[in-house]
Short mmCIF file of C-alpha atoms in Angstrom, two decimals:
data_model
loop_
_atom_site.label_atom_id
_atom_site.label_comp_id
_atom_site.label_asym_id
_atom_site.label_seq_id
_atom_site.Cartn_x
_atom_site.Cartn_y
_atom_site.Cartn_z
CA UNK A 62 95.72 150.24 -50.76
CA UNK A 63 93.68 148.15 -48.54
CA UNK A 64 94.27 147.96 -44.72
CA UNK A 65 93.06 146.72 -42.03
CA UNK A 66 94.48 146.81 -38.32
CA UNK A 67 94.03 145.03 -35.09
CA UNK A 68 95.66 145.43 -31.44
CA UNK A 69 98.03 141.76 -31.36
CA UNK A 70 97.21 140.68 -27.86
CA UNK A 71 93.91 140.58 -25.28
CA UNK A 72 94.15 139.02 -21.85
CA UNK A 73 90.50 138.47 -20.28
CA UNK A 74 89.65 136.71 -16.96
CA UNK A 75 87.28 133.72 -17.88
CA UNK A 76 83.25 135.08 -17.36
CA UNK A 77 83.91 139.08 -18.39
CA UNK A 78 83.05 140.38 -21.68
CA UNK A 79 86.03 140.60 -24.28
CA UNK A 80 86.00 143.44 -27.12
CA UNK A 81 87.98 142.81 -30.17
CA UNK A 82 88.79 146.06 -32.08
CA UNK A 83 89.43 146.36 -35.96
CA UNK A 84 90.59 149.16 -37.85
CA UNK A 85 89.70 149.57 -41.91
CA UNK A 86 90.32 151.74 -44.34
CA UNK A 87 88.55 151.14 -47.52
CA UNK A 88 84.69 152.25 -47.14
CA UNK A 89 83.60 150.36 -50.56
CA UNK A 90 83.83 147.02 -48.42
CA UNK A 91 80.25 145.13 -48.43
CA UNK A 92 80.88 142.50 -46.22
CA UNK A 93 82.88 143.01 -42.56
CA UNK A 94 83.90 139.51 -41.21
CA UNK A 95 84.83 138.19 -37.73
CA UNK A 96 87.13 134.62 -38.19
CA UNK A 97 88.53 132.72 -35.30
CA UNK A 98 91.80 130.24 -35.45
CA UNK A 99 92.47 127.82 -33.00
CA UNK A 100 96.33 126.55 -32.71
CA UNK A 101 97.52 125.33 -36.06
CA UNK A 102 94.19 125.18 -37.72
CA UNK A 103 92.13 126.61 -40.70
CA UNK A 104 90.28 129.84 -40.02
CA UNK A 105 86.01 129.38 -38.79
CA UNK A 106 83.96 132.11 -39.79
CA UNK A 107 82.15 133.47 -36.45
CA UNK A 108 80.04 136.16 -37.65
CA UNK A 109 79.72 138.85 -40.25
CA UNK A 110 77.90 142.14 -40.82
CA UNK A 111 76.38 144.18 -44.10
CA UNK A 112 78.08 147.05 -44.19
CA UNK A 113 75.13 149.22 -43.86
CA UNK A 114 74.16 147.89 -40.74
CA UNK A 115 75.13 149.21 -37.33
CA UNK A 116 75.17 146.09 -35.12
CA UNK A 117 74.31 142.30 -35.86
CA UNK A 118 74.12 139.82 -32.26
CA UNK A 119 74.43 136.16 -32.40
CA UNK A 120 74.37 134.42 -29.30
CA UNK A 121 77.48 135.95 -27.05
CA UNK A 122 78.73 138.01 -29.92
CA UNK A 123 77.55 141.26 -30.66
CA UNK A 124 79.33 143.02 -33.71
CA UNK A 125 79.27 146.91 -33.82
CA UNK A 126 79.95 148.51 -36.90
CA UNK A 127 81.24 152.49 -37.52
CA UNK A 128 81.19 153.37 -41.06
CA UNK A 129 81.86 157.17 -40.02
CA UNK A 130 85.34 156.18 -38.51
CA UNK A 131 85.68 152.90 -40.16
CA UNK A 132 85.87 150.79 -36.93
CA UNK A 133 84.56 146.94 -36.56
CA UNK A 134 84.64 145.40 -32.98
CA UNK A 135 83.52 141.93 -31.94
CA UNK A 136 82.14 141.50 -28.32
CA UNK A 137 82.13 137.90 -26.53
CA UNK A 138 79.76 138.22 -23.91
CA UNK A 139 80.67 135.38 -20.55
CA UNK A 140 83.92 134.43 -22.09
CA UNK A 141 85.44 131.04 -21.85
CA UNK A 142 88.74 129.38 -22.32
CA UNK A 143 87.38 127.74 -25.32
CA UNK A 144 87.24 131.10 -26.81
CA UNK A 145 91.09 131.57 -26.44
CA UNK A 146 92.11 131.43 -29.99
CA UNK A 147 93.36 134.45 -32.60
CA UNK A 148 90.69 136.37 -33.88
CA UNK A 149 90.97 137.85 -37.68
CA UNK A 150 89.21 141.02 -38.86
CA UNK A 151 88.62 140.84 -42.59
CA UNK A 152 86.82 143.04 -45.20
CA UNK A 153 86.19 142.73 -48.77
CA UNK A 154 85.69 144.76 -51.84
CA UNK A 155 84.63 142.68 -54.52
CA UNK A 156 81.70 141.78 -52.50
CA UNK A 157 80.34 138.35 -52.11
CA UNK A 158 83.15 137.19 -49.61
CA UNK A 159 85.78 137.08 -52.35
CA UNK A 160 89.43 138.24 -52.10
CA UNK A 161 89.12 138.99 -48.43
CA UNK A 162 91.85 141.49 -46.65
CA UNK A 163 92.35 139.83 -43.22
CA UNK A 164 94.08 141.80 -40.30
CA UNK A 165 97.03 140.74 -38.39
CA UNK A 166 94.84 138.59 -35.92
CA UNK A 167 94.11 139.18 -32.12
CA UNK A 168 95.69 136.46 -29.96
CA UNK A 169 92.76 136.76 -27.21
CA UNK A 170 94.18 134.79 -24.09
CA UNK A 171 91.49 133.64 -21.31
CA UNK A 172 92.48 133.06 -17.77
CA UNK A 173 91.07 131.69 -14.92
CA UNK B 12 80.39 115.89 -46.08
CA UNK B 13 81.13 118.64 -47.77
CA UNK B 14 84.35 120.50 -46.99
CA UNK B 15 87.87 121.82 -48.28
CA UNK B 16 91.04 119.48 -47.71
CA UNK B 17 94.41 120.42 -47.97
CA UNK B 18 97.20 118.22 -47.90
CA UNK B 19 99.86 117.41 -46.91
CA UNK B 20 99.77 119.09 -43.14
CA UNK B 21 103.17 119.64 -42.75
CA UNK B 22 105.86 119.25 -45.79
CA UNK B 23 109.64 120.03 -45.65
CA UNK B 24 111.38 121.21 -48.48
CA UNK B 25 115.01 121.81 -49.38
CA UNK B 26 116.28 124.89 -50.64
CA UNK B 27 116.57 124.94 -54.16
CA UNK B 28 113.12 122.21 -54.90
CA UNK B 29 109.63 123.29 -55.72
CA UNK B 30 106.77 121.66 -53.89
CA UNK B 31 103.21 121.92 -54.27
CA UNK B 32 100.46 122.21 -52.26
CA UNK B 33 96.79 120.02 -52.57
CA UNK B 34 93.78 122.11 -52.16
CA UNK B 35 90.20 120.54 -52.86
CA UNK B 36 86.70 121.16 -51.95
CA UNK B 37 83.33 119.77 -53.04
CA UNK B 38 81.26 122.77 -51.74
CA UNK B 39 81.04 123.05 -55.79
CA UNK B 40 82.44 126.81 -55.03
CA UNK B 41 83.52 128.72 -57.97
CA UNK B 42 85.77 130.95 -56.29
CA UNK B 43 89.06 129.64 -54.90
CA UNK B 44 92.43 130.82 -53.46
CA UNK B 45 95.50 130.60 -51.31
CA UNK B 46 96.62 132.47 -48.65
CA UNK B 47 100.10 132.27 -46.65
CA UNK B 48 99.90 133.33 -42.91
CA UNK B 49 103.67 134.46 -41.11
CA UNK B 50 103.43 135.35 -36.89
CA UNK B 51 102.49 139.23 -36.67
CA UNK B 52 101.19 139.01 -39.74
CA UNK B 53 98.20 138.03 -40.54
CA UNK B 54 97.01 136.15 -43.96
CA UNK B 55 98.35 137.58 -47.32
CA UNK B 56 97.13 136.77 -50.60
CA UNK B 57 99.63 134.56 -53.03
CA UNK B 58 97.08 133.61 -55.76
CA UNK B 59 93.04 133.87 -56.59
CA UNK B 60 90.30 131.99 -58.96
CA UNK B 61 87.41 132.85 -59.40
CA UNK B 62 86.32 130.44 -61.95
CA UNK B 63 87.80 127.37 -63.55
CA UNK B 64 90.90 128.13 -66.19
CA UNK B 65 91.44 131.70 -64.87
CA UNK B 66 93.13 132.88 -61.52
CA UNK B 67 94.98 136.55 -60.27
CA UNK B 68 98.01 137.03 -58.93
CA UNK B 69 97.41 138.51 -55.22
CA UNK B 70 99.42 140.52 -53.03
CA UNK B 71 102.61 138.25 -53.60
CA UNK B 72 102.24 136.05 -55.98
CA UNK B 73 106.28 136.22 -56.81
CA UNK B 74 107.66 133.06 -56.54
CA UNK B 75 104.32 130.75 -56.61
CA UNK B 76 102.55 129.50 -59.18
CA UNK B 77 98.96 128.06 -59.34
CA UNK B 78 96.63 125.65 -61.96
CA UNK B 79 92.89 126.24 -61.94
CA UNK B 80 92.14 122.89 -64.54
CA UNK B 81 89.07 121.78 -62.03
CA UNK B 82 86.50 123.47 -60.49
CA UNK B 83 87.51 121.04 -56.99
CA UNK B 84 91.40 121.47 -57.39
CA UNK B 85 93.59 124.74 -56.71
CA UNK B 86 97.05 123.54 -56.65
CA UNK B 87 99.94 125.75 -55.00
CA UNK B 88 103.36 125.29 -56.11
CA UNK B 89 105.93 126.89 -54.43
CA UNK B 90 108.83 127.20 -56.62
CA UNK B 91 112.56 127.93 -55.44
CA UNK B 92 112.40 131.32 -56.65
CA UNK B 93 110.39 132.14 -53.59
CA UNK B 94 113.21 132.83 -50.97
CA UNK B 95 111.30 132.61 -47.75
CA UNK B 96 108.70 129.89 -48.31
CA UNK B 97 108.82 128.43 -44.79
CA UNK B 98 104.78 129.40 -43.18
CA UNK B 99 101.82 128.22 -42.96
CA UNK B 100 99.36 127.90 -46.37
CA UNK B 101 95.71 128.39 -46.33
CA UNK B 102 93.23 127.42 -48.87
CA UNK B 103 89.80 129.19 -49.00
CA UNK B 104 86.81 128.65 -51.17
CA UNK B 105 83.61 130.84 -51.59
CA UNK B 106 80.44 131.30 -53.55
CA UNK B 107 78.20 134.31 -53.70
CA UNK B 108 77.21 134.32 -50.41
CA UNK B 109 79.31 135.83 -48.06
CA UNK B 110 81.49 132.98 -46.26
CA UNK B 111 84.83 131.77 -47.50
CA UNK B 112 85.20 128.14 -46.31
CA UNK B 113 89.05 127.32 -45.02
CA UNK B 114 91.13 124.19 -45.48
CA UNK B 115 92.97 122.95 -42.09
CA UNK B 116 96.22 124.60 -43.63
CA UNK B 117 100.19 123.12 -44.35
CA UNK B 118 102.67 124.14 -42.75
CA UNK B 119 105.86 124.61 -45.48
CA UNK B 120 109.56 124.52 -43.33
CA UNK B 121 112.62 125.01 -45.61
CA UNK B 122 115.25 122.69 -44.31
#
């Protein structure tokens, strides 16, 4: 079946760059998506990426893509302590952003 | 504005009772569903619709139940066949495009 893996923990010092890594293993996925949660909230989509693209940037993120090894990564240029938050990996493969498969969340941590 | 609401935010149950769960958006998105998120674990899929009077079971449906009767309204019941309901619920809604909107979640203790 379907899975998709992250690394549970990150611990950045507030103004370096933070990289996110995501593992998938279904290749029929159209859409890769990058979701942040904030403590006891709703998840806020952040970016995504066409799976037949190789990077997408928006602002500080840049998203890199490897279909050959099936690895996603999302990289927060300058990071703040508003960024610290879990970060979700997801995929889908009915296309169209339904019935995502989210990973087990990054808790990214941002100290001063 | 336009958004998805769940309510309540946090609910208690007692062993043994169902409760259920409001989800409602007015995105006018076809495609609805509920996920339930435990520590470690990310979010798992409990139930799916993609269009008003249909909906799947997801990765574990057992011991939920869901109505689809309005396009705005995804109800989650949680009935006291499931055995470890206490988590936190999260309703989603999406069209074609490739975003899945997410309520603010409910956090279900068992007490």
């Amino acid at each position: 079946g379907e899975d998709v893996e992250q690394s549970l923990f990150l611990s950045v010092r507030e103004g370096d760059s933070s990289v996110i890594n995501c593992t998938y293993t279904d290749s029929s996925s159209t859409y890769l998506y990058w979701y942040k949660q904030e403590p006891g909230a709703g998840l806020q989509l952040l970016t995504y990426i066409f799976s037949n693209m190789d990077m997408k940037q928006d602002q500080r993120l840049t998203v890199l893509l490897n279909k050959k090894d099936k690895h996603l990564s999302l990289r927060i240029a300058d990071t703040q302590t508003g960024d610290s938050a879990i970060y979700f990996c997801a995929e889908d493969f009915t296309g169209g952003g339904n019935k995502l498969t989210f990973g087990t969340g990054t808790q990214l941590k941002v100290e001063l | 504005d336009g958004g998805i609401t769940q309510s309540p935010k946090y609910l208690f149950r007692k062993e043994g009772q169902n409760v259920t769960l409001s989800c409602e958006q007015n995105l006018n998105h076809d495609a609805m569903y509920w996920y339930r998120q435990d520590p470690g674990q990310g979010l798992r899929l409990i139930y799916y619709s993609q269009i008003v009077n249909d909906f799947q079971k997801g990765d574990i449906a057992e011991g939920y139940s869901v109505s689809r009767e309005k396009k705005e309204s995804f109800p989650l019941t949680v009935t006291s066949a499931q055995k470890n309901p206490t988590a936190f619920y999260l309703c989603a809604s999406s069209s074609k495009h490739p975003e899945a909107f997410f309520g603010q979640g409910t956090r279900l203790t068992v007490v």
